[in-house]
């Protein structure tokens, strides 16, 4: 596999977006969502743990191991505050700081957010951070966004919980306009801009934005305003119906391919023949049955399986090795050409 293009040490950085490449050539989209088949991503932290706080032992080594193993993406979480009743603090570190380290410590794996809570951050801060990671990583960023579902966070940030759906739409619109236009005029409830510009601009025409869940938005709005959908693990028939509806809304009138991903908790058992047993938002299962489940998920149209290891009872290093040997070769990342252009297989139409 050829790695995405990254800026060379002596090359100037196109901070003003004067030589942006087409969005259809975006290497992060090409690697994570090649079209016509499924890839596999990993949600941080890559460890099994009880309670809300992970140990983070060897966390960077596990991500590098996942990259070598053939995971297409690694996804970081935006969880600013500990809510013991919620049961999960993600990888604890600020997502943008963490992505900065991942940019330096990885070479090819797609770097995703799952997801940035847009109402809790000013869109200018989000835009500048996202474009910075995009430039520093050579276009490896996928921006998952969310409305937020932890009520304790909103009063701490001085935000109205009930108004988060509206603020989300306002934030995303602001984010889009300042990154996709030079010296834009902005008149938003969140701020006004005239005669100034936000730098850097993205390497490509825009940063891929993917919605997590519904975010209190109508699915038609999600289809019209984002580049993909990150969802959970409902029963198979319900997921198939979700995907069919998504394809209907996003592929009409020759529209560009917009991926659909599924986040699933995985406890991979030592017995490779163990049948699936439901756990919270996922399954405890042996690798043989897992491979069959993944093929079924691929058949109904899931473009990436995003694995959360929180409920793993085995060391995740061992699980990644087993997946690398027996499972991931069946779902490899998409290929990226020598200049960053995607090389898509025949099958589902791509952008």
Tab-separated table of C-alpha atoms in Angstrom:
chain	number	residue	atom	x	y	z
A	1	UNK	CA	0.000	0.000	0.000
A	2	UNK	CA	1.279	3.458	-0.880
A	3	UNK	CA	1.105	6.066	1.833
A	4	UNK	CA	-0.681	9.397	1.393
A	5	UNK	CA	1.418	12.343	0.360
A	6	UNK	CA	2.749	14.381	3.283
A	7	UNK	CA	4.448	17.763	3.064
A	8	UNK	CA	8.221	17.403	2.654
A	9	UNK	CA	10.493	19.234	5.052
A	10	UNK	CA	11.563	21.771	2.456
A	11	UNK	CA	8.230	22.354	0.706
A	12	UNK	CA	6.152	25.444	1.482
A	13	UNK	CA	2.832	24.783	3.205
A	14	UNK	CA	-0.168	25.960	1.193
A	15	UNK	CA	-1.688	27.754	4.165
A	16	UNK	CA	-3.929	29.984	2.025
A	17	UNK	CA	-5.449	27.166	-0.002
A	18	UNK	CA	-4.222	28.436	-3.364
A	19	UNK	CA	-3.431	24.933	-4.656
A	20	UNK	CA	-6.109	22.833	-2.987
A	21	UNK	CA	-6.777	19.445	-4.511
A	22	UNK	CA	-10.267	18.171	-5.417
A	23	UNK	CA	-12.293	16.641	-2.600
A	24	UNK	CA	-12.815	13.596	-4.831
A	25	UNK	CA	-9.098	12.792	-4.347
A	26	UNK	CA	-9.165	13.040	-0.533
A	27	UNK	CA	-6.742	10.384	0.827
A	28	UNK	CA	-8.525	10.004	4.176
A	29	UNK	CA	-11.783	9.161	2.429
A	30	UNK	CA	-9.991	6.842	0.002
A	31	UNK	CA	-8.251	4.865	2.746
A	32	UNK	CA	-11.222	4.645	5.114
A	33	UNK	CA	-14.020	4.240	2.559
A	34	UNK	CA	-12.794	2.713	-0.723
A	35	UNK	CA	-16.335	1.963	-1.869
A	36	UNK	CA	-17.868	-1.429	-2.560
A	37	UNK	CA	-16.389	-3.084	0.530
A	38	UNK	CA	-15.843	-2.593	4.245
A	39	UNK	CA	-12.744	-1.479	6.142
A	40	UNK	CA	-12.013	-1.601	9.886
A	41	UNK	CA	-11.284	1.235	12.293
A	42	UNK	CA	-10.368	1.351	15.998
A	43	UNK	CA	-11.854	3.682	18.628
A	44	UNK	CA	-9.519	4.979	21.339
A	45	UNK	CA	-8.466	4.008	23.911
A	46	UNK	CA	-7.306	0.652	22.580
A	47	UNK	CA	-7.692	-1.252	25.844
A	48	UNK	CA	-10.266	-3.126	27.856
A	49	UNK	CA	-11.131	-1.552	31.195
A	50	UNK	CA	-13.751	-1.484	33.937
A	51	UNK	CA	-15.294	1.768	35.089
A	52	UNK	CA	-15.061	5.067	33.228
A	53	UNK	CA	-11.280	5.737	33.284
A	54	UNK	CA	-8.737	3.735	31.235
A	55	UNK	CA	-5.163	3.080	32.350
A	56	UNK	CA	-3.725	4.337	29.022
A	57	UNK	CA	-0.844	1.897	29.463
A	58	UNK	CA	0.938	1.580	26.120
A	59	UNK	CA	-1.775	3.610	24.386
A	60	UNK	CA	0.492	4.982	21.653
A	61	UNK	CA	2.092	1.595	21.024
A	62	UNK	CA	-1.359	0.050	20.528
A	63	UNK	CA	-2.272	2.670	17.919
A	64	UNK	CA	0.984	2.092	16.065
A	65	UNK	CA	0.324	-1.655	16.255
A	66	UNK	CA	-3.162	-1.089	14.798
A	67	UNK	CA	-1.653	0.874	11.919
A	68	UNK	CA	0.807	-1.929	11.132
A	69	UNK	CA	-1.976	-4.513	11.464
A	70	UNK	CA	-4.064	-2.960	8.694
A	71	UNK	CA	-6.685	-0.884	10.469
A	72	UNK	CA	-7.862	1.841	8.118
A	73	UNK	CA	-8.614	4.438	10.806
A	74	UNK	CA	-8.141	5.335	14.437
A	75	UNK	CA	-10.825	7.460	16.092
A	76	UNK	CA	-10.296	9.768	19.076
A	77	UNK	CA	-13.026	10.909	21.458
A	78	UNK	CA	-14.096	14.371	22.675
A	79	UNK	CA	-15.071	13.915	26.347
A	80	UNK	CA	-14.146	17.075	28.286
A	81	UNK	CA	-15.545	16.099	31.710
A	82	UNK	CA	-15.809	12.989	33.848
A	83	UNK	CA	-19.405	11.928	34.401
A	84	UNK	CA	-19.185	8.751	36.528
A	85	UNK	CA	-22.782	7.834	35.702
A	86	UNK	CA	-22.019	7.786	31.978
A	87	UNK	CA	-19.266	5.202	32.297
A	88	UNK	CA	-16.691	6.242	29.679
A	89	UNK	CA	-14.158	9.093	29.438
A	90	UNK	CA	-12.757	8.070	26.076
A	91	UNK	CA	-8.981	8.429	25.796
A	92	UNK	CA	-9.045	11.263	28.415
A	93	UNK	CA	-6.645	13.558	26.522
A	94	UNK	CA	-7.944	16.547	24.576
A	95	UNK	CA	-8.681	15.253	21.071
A	96	UNK	CA	-6.760	17.971	19.228
A	97	UNK	CA	-3.654	17.603	21.372
A	98	UNK	CA	-3.871	13.832	20.962
A	99	UNK	CA	-4.274	14.119	17.198
A	100	UNK	CA	-1.163	16.296	17.106
A	101	UNK	CA	0.832	13.485	18.676
A	102	UNK	CA	-0.785	10.880	16.430
A	103	UNK	CA	0.135	12.958	13.387
A	104	UNK	CA	3.789	12.719	14.405
A	105	UNK	CA	3.748	9.086	15.570
A	106	UNK	CA	1.834	7.486	12.660
A	107	UNK	CA	2.341	7.587	8.906
A	108	UNK	CA	-0.661	6.316	6.964
A	109	UNK	CA	-3.642	5.492	9.190
A	110	UNK	CA	-6.620	7.816	8.869
A	111	UNK	CA	-7.109	10.038	11.942
A	112	UNK	CA	-10.766	10.507	12.890
A	113	UNK	CA	-12.748	12.244	15.605
A	114	UNK	CA	-15.732	10.356	17.008
A	115	UNK	CA	-16.811	12.913	17.671
A	116	UNK	CA	-16.126	16.606	18.263
A	117	UNK	CA	-19.010	18.054	20.309
A	118	UNK	CA	-19.635	21.112	18.159
A	119	UNK	CA	-21.912	23.107	20.522
A	120	UNK	CA	-19.244	23.110	23.265
A	121	UNK	CA	-16.529	24.638	21.062
A	122	UNK	CA	-16.472	27.828	19.054
A	123	UNK	CA	-16.454	26.891	15.361
A	124	UNK	CA	-13.412	29.085	14.678
A	125	UNK	CA	-11.389	27.073	17.203
A	126	UNK	CA	-12.667	23.818	15.696
A	127	UNK	CA	-11.901	24.993	12.163
A	128	UNK	CA	-8.365	26.107	12.965
A	129	UNK	CA	-7.580	22.905	14.871
A	130	UNK	CA	-9.041	20.683	12.156
A	131	UNK	CA	-7.237	22.447	9.313
A	132	UNK	CA	-3.972	22.323	11.258
A	133	UNK	CA	-4.224	18.541	11.775
A	134	UNK	CA	-5.254	18.160	8.142
A	135	UNK	CA	-2.160	20.017	6.909
A	136	UNK	CA	0.295	18.432	9.354
A	137	UNK	CA	-0.935	14.902	8.623
A	138	UNK	CA	-1.010	15.206	4.850
A	139	UNK	CA	-4.805	15.140	4.576
A	140	UNK	CA	-5.472	12.215	6.931
A	141	UNK	CA	-8.248	13.831	9.021
A	142	UNK	CA	-11.889	12.727	9.095
A	143	UNK	CA	-13.994	15.025	11.270
A	144	UNK	CA	-16.772	13.203	13.078
A	145	UNK	CA	-19.130	15.713	14.715
A	146	UNK	CA	-21.851	15.412	17.323
A	147	UNK	CA	-24.427	17.482	19.166
A	148	UNK	CA	-23.460	16.098	22.582
A	149	UNK	CA	-25.294	13.683	24.860
A	150	UNK	CA	-23.834	14.285	28.346
A	151	UNK	CA	-26.062	16.792	30.158
A	152	UNK	CA	-23.464	17.672	32.830
A	153	UNK	CA	-21.188	19.245	30.213
A	154	UNK	CA	-23.500	21.974	28.988
A	155	UNK	CA	-23.944	24.063	32.156
A	156	UNK	CA	-20.194	23.738	32.824
A	157	UNK	CA	-19.557	25.447	29.488
A	158	UNK	CA	-22.356	27.972	29.987
A	159	UNK	CA	-24.395	26.387	27.201
A	160	UNK	CA	-28.097	25.620	27.015
A	161	UNK	CA	-28.692	21.884	26.750
A	162	UNK	CA	-32.048	22.335	25.028
A	163	UNK	CA	-30.563	24.642	22.405
A	164	UNK	CA	-27.744	22.308	21.383
A	165	UNK	CA	-29.376	21.116	18.146
A	166	UNK	CA	-29.697	24.676	16.828
A	167	UNK	CA	-26.205	25.628	17.978
A	168	UNK	CA	-24.842	22.523	16.263
A	169	UNK	CA	-26.260	23.618	12.900
A	170	UNK	CA	-24.965	27.148	13.400
A	171	UNK	CA	-21.512	25.845	14.352
A	172	UNK	CA	-21.238	23.527	11.374
A	173	UNK	CA	-22.293	26.278	8.958
A	174	UNK	CA	-19.718	28.667	10.450
A	175	UNK	CA	-17.037	25.950	10.313
A	176	UNK	CA	-17.748	25.229	6.664
A	177	UNK	CA	-17.741	28.809	5.450
A	178	UNK	CA	-14.465	29.886	7.090
A	179	UNK	CA	-12.571	26.858	5.735
A	180	UNK	CA	-14.123	26.727	2.276
A	181	UNK	CA	-13.961	30.444	1.387
A	182	UNK	CA	-11.306	33.157	1.359
A	183	UNK	CA	-12.096	36.207	3.496
A	184	UNK	CA	-15.738	35.182	3.999
A	185	UNK	CA	-18.408	37.502	5.309
A	186	UNK	CA	-20.047	35.840	8.312
A	187	UNK	CA	-23.091	37.104	10.196
A	188	UNK	CA	-23.946	34.348	12.638
A	189	UNK	CA	-25.379	34.223	16.170
A	190	UNK	CA	-21.960	32.771	17.029
A	191	UNK	CA	-19.937	35.657	15.595
A	192	UNK	CA	-19.343	38.062	12.721
A	193	UNK	CA	-16.415	38.220	10.307
A	194	UNK	CA	-15.495	40.701	7.589
A	195	UNK	CA	-12.121	41.642	6.120
A	196	UNK	CA	-10.258	38.810	7.834
A	197	UNK	CA	-9.544	35.165	7.096
A	198	UNK	CA	-8.885	31.925	8.960
A	199	UNK	CA	-5.638	30.094	8.206
A	200	UNK	CA	-4.591	27.458	7.403
A	201	UNK	CA	-6.999	26.237	4.778
A	202	UNK	CA	-7.324	22.462	4.234
A	203	UNK	CA	-5.098	20.621	1.750
A	204	UNK	CA	-8.201	19.532	-0.171
A	205	UNK	CA	-11.306	21.534	-1.028
A	206	UNK	CA	-12.894	20.702	2.297
A	207	UNK	CA	-12.435	18.567	5.389
A	208	UNK	CA	-14.664	15.464	5.398
A	209	UNK	CA	-17.419	15.899	7.997
A	210	UNK	CA	-19.285	12.841	9.288
A	211	UNK	CA	-22.304	12.938	11.598
A	212	UNK	CA	-22.426	10.716	14.686
A	213	UNK	CA	-25.906	9.411	15.403
A	214	UNK	CA	-28.816	11.708	14.677
A	215	UNK	CA	-27.612	14.656	16.736
A	216	UNK	CA	-31.246	15.720	17.101
A	217	UNK	CA	-31.308	16.351	13.334
A	218	UNK	CA	-33.494	14.916	10.599
A	219	UNK	CA	-31.755	12.267	8.520
A	220	UNK	CA	-32.445	14.251	5.350
A	221	UNK	CA	-30.588	17.223	6.854
A	222	UNK	CA	-27.669	14.926	7.739
A	223	UNK	CA	-27.573	13.572	4.183
A	224	UNK	CA	-27.581	17.093	2.734
A	225	UNK	CA	-25.023	18.701	5.067
A	226	UNK	CA	-22.419	16.033	5.862
A	227	UNK	CA	-20.100	13.684	3.988
A	228	UNK	CA	-21.010	10.502	5.863
A	229	UNK	CA	-22.817	8.942	8.829
A	230	UNK	CA	-21.324	7.228	11.883
A	231	UNK	CA	-23.927	5.070	13.609
A	232	UNK	CA	-24.276	2.521	16.380
A	233	UNK	CA	-25.099	-1.231	16.329
A	234	UNK	CA	-28.855	-1.777	16.162
A	235	UNK	CA	-30.334	-5.150	15.121
A	236	UNK	CA	-29.295	-6.203	11.632
A	237	UNK	CA	-32.651	-5.602	9.929
A	238	UNK	CA	-32.903	-2.133	11.429
A	239	UNK	CA	-29.360	-1.323	10.332
A	240	UNK	CA	-30.087	-2.553	6.824
A	241	UNK	CA	-33.135	-0.263	6.707
A	242	UNK	CA	-31.028	2.660	7.977
A	243	UNK	CA	-28.465	2.072	5.244
A	244	UNK	CA	-31.088	1.701	2.523
A	245	UNK	CA	-32.618	5.021	3.565
A	246	UNK	CA	-29.166	6.644	3.659
A	247	UNK	CA	-28.351	5.423	0.148
A	248	UNK	CA	-31.696	6.680	-1.091
A	249	UNK	CA	-31.027	10.147	0.319
A	250	UNK	CA	-27.382	10.417	-0.745
A	251	UNK	CA	-27.147	8.705	-4.121
A	252	UNK	CA	-30.085	10.249	-5.939
A	253	UNK	CA	-29.469	12.550	-8.911
A	254	UNK	CA	-25.903	11.309	-9.318
A	255	UNK	CA	-24.821	12.420	-5.866
A	256	UNK	CA	-21.349	11.571	-4.562
A	257	UNK	CA	-20.818	8.473	-2.456
A	258	UNK	CA	-21.278	9.180	1.259
A	259	UNK	CA	-20.153	6.360	3.568
A	260	UNK	CA	-22.033	4.714	6.417
A	261	UNK	CA	-19.989	3.378	9.358
A	262	UNK	CA	-20.949	1.300	12.386
A	263	UNK	CA	-19.371	1.529	15.861
A	264	UNK	CA	-19.363	-1.818	17.702
A	265	UNK	CA	-17.971	-2.966	21.045
A	266	UNK	CA	-15.928	-6.155	20.650
A	267	UNK	CA	-14.832	-8.777	23.154
A	268	UNK	CA	-12.901	-11.279	21.021
A	269	UNK	CA	-12.880	-14.589	22.864
A	270	UNK	CA	-9.944	-16.979	23.073
A	271	UNK	CA	-12.124	-19.703	21.555
A	272	UNK	CA	-12.173	-18.901	17.823
A	273	UNK	CA	-15.387	-20.910	17.396
A	274	UNK	CA	-17.376	-19.125	20.122
A	275	UNK	CA	-20.808	-18.017	18.936
A	276	UNK	CA	-21.785	-14.343	19.328
A	277	UNK	CA	-23.155	-13.224	22.683
A	278	UNK	CA	-24.637	-9.712	22.913
A	279	UNK	CA	-22.901	-7.162	25.146
A	280	UNK	CA	-23.498	-3.408	25.411
A	281	UNK	CA	-23.614	-2.073	21.837
A	282	UNK	CA	-21.703	-5.072	20.554
A	283	UNK	CA	-20.703	-8.699	20.882
A	284	UNK	CA	-18.486	-11.185	22.672
A	285	UNK	CA	-17.554	-13.578	19.880
A	286	UNK	CA	-14.863	-15.838	18.442
A	287	UNK	CA	-13.041	-14.828	15.304
A	288	UNK	CA	-14.757	-17.354	13.024
A	289	UNK	CA	-18.228	-16.059	13.830
A	290	UNK	CA	-16.931	-12.480	13.819
A	291	UNK	CA	-15.700	-12.927	10.274
A	292	UNK	CA	-19.144	-14.166	9.241
A	293	UNK	CA	-20.840	-11.227	10.968
A	294	UNK	CA	-18.489	-8.775	9.281
A	295	UNK	CA	-19.219	-10.234	5.879
A	296	UNK	CA	-22.938	-9.824	6.565
A	297	UNK	CA	-22.430	-6.227	7.673
A	298	UNK	CA	-20.474	-5.611	4.487
A	299	UNK	CA	-23.291	-7.106	2.424
A	300	UNK	CA	-25.875	-4.712	3.868
A	301	UNK	CA	-23.626	-1.770	2.999
A	302	UNK	CA	-21.548	-0.864	6.044
A	303	UNK	CA	-18.444	0.936	4.799
A	304	UNK	CA	-16.385	0.770	7.981
A	305	UNK	CA	-16.667	-1.230	11.197
A	306	UNK	CA	-15.348	0.960	14.042
A	307	UNK	CA	-14.258	-1.341	16.887
A	308	UNK	CA	-14.394	-0.227	20.525
A	309	UNK	CA	-12.296	-2.479	22.784
A	310	UNK	CA	-13.564	-1.223	26.170
A	311	UNK	CA	-15.224	-4.539	27.060
A	312	UNK	CA	-12.327	-6.712	25.898
A	313	UNK	CA	-11.377	-9.297	28.511
A	314	UNK	CA	-8.134	-10.126	26.712
A	315	UNK	CA	-5.091	-7.861	26.269
A	316	UNK	CA	-5.884	-5.730	23.258
A	317	UNK	CA	-2.372	-6.247	21.888
A	318	UNK	CA	-3.193	-9.959	21.576
A	319	UNK	CA	-6.574	-9.204	20.012
A	320	UNK	CA	-5.016	-6.907	17.408
A	321	UNK	CA	-2.476	-9.594	16.496
A	322	UNK	CA	-5.264	-12.148	16.029
A	323	UNK	CA	-7.319	-9.746	13.934
A	324	UNK	CA	-4.251	-8.905	11.854
A	325	UNK	CA	-3.647	-12.547	11.036
A	326	UNK	CA	-7.156	-13.846	10.491
A	327	UNK	CA	-9.620	-10.995	9.926
A	328	UNK	CA	-8.126	-7.734	8.675
A	329	UNK	CA	-6.677	-9.191	5.451
A	330	UNK	CA	-10.299	-9.686	4.322
A	331	UNK	CA	-11.083	-5.968	4.887
A	332	UNK	CA	-7.958	-4.000	3.926
A	333	UNK	CA	-7.768	-0.202	3.826
A	334	UNK	CA	-8.361	1.535	0.546
A	335	UNK	CA	-5.305	2.297	-1.555
A	336	UNK	CA	-3.903	5.777	-1.998
A	337	UNK	CA	-1.762	6.650	-5.006
A	338	UNK	CA	1.729	8.064	-4.952
A	339	UNK	CA	0.425	11.635	-5.135
A	340	UNK	CA	-2.451	11.112	-2.757
A	341	UNK	CA	-5.080	10.226	-5.340
A	342	UNK	CA	-7.482	7.468	-4.292
A	343	UNK	CA	-7.381	4.212	-6.253
A	344	UNK	CA	-10.884	2.828	-5.897
A	345	UNK	CA	-11.868	-0.706	-6.788
A	346	UNK	CA	-14.773	-1.361	-9.109
A	347	UNK	CA	-18.078	-1.452	-7.267
A	348	UNK	CA	-19.956	1.201	-5.349
A	349	UNK	CA	-19.535	4.596	-6.905
A	350	UNK	CA	-17.052	6.932	-5.233
A	351	UNK	CA	-16.688	10.702	-5.198
